[in-house]
PDB file of C-alpha atoms in Angstrom:
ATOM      1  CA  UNK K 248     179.265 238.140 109.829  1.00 52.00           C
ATOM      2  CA  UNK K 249     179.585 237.350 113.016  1.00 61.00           C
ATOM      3  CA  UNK K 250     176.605 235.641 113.744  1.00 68.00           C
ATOM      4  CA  UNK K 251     177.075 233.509 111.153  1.00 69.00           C
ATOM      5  CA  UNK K 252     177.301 229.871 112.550  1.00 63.00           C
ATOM      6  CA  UNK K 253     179.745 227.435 110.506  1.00 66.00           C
ATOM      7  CA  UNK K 254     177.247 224.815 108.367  1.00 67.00           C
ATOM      8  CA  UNK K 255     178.904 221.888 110.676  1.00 68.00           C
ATOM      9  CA  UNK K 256     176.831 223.792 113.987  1.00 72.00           C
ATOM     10  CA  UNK K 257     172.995 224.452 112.576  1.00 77.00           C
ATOM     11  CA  UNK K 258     170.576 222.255 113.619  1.00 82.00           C
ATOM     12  CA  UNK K 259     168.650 220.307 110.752  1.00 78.00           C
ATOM     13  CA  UNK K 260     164.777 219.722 111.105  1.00 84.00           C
ATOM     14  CA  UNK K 261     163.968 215.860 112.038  1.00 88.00           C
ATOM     15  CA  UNK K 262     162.321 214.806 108.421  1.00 91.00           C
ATOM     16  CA  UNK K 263     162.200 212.067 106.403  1.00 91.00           C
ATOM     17  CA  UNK K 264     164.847 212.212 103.624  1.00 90.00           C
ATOM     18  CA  UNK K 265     162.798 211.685 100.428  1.00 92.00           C
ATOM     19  CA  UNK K 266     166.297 211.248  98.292  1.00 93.00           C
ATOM     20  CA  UNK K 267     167.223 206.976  98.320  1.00 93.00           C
ATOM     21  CA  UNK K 268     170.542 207.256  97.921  1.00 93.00           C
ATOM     22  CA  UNK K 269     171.156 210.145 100.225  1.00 93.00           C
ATOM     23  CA  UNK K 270     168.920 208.210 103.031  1.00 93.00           C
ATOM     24  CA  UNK K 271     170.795 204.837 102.400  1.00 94.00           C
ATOM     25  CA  UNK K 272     174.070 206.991 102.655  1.00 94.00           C
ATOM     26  CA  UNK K 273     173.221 209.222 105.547  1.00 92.00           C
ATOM     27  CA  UNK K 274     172.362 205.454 107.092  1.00 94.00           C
ATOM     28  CA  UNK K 275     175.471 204.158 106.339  1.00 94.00           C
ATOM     29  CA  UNK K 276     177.275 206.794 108.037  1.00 94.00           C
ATOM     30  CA  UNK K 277     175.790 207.390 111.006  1.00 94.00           C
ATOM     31  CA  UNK K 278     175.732 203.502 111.643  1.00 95.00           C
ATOM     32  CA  UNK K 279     179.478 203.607 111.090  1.00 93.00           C
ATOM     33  CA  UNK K 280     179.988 206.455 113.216  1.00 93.00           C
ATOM     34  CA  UNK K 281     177.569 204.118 115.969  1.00 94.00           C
ATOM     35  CA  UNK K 282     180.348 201.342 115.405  1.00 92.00           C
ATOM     36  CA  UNK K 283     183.001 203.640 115.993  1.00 91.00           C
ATOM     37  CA  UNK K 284     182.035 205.083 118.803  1.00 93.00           C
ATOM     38  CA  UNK K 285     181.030 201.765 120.299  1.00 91.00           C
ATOM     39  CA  UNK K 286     184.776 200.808 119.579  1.00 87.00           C
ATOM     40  CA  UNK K 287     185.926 203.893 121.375  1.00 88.00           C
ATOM     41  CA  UNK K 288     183.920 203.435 124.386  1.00 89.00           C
ATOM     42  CA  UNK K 289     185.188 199.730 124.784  1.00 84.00           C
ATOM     43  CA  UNK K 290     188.689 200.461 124.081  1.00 80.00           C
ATOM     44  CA  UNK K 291     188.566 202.973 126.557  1.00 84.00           C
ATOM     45  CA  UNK K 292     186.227 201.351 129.397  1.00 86.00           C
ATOM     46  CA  UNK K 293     186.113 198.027 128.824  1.00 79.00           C
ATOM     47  CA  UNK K 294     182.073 198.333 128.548  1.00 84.00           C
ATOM     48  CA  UNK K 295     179.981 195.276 127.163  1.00 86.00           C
ATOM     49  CA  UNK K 296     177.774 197.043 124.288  1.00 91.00           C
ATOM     50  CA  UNK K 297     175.162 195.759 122.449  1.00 93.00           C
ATOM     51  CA  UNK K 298     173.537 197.608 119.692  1.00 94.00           C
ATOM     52  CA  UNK K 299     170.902 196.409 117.284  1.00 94.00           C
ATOM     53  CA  UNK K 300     169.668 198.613 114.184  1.00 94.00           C
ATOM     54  CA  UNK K 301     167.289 198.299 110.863  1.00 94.00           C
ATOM     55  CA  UNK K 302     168.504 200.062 107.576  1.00 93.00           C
ATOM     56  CA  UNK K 303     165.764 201.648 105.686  1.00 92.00           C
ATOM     57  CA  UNK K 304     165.624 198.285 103.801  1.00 91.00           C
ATOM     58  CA  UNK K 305     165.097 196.521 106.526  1.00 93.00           C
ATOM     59  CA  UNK K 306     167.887 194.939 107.036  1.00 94.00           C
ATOM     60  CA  UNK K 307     169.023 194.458 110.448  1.00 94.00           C
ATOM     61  CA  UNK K 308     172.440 195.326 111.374  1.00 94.00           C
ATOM     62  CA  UNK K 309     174.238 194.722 115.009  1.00 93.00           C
ATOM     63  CA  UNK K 310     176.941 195.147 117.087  1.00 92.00           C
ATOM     64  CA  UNK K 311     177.958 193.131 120.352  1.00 91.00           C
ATOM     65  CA  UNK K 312     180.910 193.659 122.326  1.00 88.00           C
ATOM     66  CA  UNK K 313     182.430 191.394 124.124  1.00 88.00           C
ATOM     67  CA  UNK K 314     179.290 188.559 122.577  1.00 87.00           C
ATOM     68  CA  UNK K 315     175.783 188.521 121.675  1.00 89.00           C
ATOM     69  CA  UNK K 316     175.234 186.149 125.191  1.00 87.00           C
ATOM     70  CA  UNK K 317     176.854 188.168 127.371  1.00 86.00           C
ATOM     71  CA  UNK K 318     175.515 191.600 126.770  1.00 89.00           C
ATOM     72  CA  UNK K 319     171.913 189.764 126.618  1.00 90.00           C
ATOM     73  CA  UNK K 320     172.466 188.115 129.739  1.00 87.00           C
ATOM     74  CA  UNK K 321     173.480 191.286 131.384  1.00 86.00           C
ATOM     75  CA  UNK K 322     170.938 192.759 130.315  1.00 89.00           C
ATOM     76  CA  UNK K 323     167.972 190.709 131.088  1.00 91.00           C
ATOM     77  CA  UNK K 324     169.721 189.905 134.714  1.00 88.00           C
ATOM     78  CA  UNK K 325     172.160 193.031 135.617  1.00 87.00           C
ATOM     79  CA  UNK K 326     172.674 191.983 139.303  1.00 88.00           C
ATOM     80  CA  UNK K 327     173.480 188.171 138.490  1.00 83.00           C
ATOM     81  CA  UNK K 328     176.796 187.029 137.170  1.00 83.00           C
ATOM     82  CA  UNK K 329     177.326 185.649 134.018  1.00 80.00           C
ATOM     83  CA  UNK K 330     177.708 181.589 133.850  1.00 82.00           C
ATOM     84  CA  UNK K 331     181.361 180.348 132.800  1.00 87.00           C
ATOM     85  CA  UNK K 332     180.643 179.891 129.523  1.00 84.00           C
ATOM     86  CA  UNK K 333     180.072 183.415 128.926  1.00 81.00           C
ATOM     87  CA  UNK K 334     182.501 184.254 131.052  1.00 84.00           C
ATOM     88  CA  UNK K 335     184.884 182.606 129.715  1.00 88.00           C
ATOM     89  CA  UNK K 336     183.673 183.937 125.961  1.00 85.00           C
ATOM     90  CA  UNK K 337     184.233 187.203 126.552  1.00 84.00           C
ATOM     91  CA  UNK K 338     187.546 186.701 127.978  1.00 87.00           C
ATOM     92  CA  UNK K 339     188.820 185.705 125.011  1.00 87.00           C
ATOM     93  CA  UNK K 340     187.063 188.058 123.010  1.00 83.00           C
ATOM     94  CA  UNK K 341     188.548 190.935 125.564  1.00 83.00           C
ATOM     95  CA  UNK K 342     191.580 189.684 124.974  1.00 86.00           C
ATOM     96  CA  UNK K 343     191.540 189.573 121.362  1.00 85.00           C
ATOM     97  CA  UNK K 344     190.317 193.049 120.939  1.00 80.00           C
ATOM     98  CA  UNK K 345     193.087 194.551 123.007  1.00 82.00           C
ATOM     99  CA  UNK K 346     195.718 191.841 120.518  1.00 86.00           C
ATOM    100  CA  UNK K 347     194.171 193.886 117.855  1.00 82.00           C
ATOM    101  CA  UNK K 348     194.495 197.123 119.186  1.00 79.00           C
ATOM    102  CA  UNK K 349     198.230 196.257 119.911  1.00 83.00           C
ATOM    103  CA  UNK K 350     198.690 195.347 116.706  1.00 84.00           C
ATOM    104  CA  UNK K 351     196.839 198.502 114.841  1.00 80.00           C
ATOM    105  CA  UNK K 352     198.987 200.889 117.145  1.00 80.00           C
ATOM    106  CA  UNK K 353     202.078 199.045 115.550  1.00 81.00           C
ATOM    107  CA  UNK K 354     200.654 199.297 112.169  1.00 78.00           C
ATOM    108  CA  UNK K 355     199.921 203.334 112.712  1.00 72.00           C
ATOM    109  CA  UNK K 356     203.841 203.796 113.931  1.00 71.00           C
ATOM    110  CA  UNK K 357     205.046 201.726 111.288  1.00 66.00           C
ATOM    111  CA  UNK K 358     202.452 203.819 108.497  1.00 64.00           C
ATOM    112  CA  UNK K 359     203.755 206.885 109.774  1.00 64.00           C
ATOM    113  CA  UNK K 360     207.417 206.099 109.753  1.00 63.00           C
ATOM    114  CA  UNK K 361     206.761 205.254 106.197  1.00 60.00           C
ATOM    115  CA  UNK K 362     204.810 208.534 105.520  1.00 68.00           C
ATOM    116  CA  UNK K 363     207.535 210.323 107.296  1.00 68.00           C
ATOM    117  CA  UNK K 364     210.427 208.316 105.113  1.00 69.00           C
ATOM    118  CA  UNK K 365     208.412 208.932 102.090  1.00 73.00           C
ATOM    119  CA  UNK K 366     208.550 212.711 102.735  1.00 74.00           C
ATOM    120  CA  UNK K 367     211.717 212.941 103.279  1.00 72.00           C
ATOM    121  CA  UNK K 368     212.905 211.069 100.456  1.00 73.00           C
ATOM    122  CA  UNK K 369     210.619 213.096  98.211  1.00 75.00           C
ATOM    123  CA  UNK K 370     212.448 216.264  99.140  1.00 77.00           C
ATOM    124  CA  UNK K 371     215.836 214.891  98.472  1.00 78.00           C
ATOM    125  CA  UNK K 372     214.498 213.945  95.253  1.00 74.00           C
ATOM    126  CA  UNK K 373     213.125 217.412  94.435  1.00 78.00           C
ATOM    127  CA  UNK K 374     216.421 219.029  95.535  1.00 77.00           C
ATOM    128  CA  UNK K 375     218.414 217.049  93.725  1.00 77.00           C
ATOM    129  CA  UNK K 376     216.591 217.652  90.176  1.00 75.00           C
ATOM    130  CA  UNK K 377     216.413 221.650  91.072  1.00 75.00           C
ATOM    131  CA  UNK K 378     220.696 220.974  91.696  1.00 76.00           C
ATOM    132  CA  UNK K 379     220.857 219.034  88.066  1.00 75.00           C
ATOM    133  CA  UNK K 380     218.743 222.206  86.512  1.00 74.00           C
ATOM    134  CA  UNK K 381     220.587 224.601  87.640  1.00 75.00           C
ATOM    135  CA  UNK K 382     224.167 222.694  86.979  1.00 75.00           C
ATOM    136  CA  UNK K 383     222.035 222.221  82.988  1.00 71.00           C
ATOM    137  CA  UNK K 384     221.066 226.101  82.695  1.00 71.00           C
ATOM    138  CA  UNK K 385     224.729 227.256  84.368  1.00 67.00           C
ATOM    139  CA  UNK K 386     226.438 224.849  81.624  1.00 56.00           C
ATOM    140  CA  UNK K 387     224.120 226.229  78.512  1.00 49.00           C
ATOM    141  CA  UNK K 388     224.780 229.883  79.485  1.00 48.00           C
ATOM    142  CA  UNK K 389     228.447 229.517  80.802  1.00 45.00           C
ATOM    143  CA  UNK K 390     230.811 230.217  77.571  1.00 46.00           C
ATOM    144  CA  UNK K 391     231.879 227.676  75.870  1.00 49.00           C
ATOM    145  CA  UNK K 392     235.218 226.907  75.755  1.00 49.00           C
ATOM    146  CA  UNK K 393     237.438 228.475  72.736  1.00 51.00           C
ATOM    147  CA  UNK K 394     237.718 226.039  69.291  1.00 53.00           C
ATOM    148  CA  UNK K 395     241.098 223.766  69.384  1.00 52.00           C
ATOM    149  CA  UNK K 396     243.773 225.428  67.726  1.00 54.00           C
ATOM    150  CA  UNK K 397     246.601 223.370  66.345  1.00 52.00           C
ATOM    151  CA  UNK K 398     249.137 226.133  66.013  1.00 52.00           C
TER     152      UNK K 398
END
């Protein structure tokens, strides 16, 4: 048992999978897991990234951070430094990307606040109908009160 390695650890042979729809999906997901990464690495570093890939259908699918221009131009000349236009381009689009991160931290306080309120409100609402039960079962058992007598 405990050699045993967890299914997430083994190592999987490099083959062709024969399956369509688990090759397109196994595509899709590591290509989004590319992209995230990529987003990670810029967020963090502030890297220019460029990455260019071809689905199984041949369809070509890409990625350029901060543009297309200035990761090419950086590439093909690493020691020169980028003309204004470019430089100027991915300024903005620098600037946008940390706007958006801004903005997405808001949104994940704000989601969680409402998670959190949620929650809470969904426990005062359970206690409450447990209180009403028990007030209904003590009222049904309790005995009732004696018949009105008029003498």
């Amino acid at each position: 048992m405990a050699d045993k390695k967890p299914l997430g650890r083994q190592k999987i042979p490099m083959a062709k999978i024969e399956n369509k729809d688990a090759r397109y999906a196994t595509f899709s997901k590591r290509r989004e897991g590319l992209y995230k990464t990529a987003s990670k690495l810029i967020g963090q570093y502030d890297l220019d990234i460029g990455i260019i890939i071809s689905s199984p259908t041949s369809k070509p699918y890409s990625f350029f951070h901060p543009t297309v221009d200035a990761v090419i131009d950086r590439y093909l000349n690493p020691n020169t430094l980028p003309s204004e236009s470019n430089r100027l381009a991915a300024e903005n689009s620098r600037n946008k990307v940390k706007e958006l991160i801004v903005k997405l931290d808001e949104y994940d306080i704000t989601e969680n606040d409402e998670t959190d309120e949620k929650i809470w409100l969904k426990s005062i609402d359970e206690s409450l109908r447990n209180r009403l039960m028990q007030l209904e079962k003590g009222a049904s058992t309790s005995a009732q009160s004696p018949p009105y007598d008029a003498n």
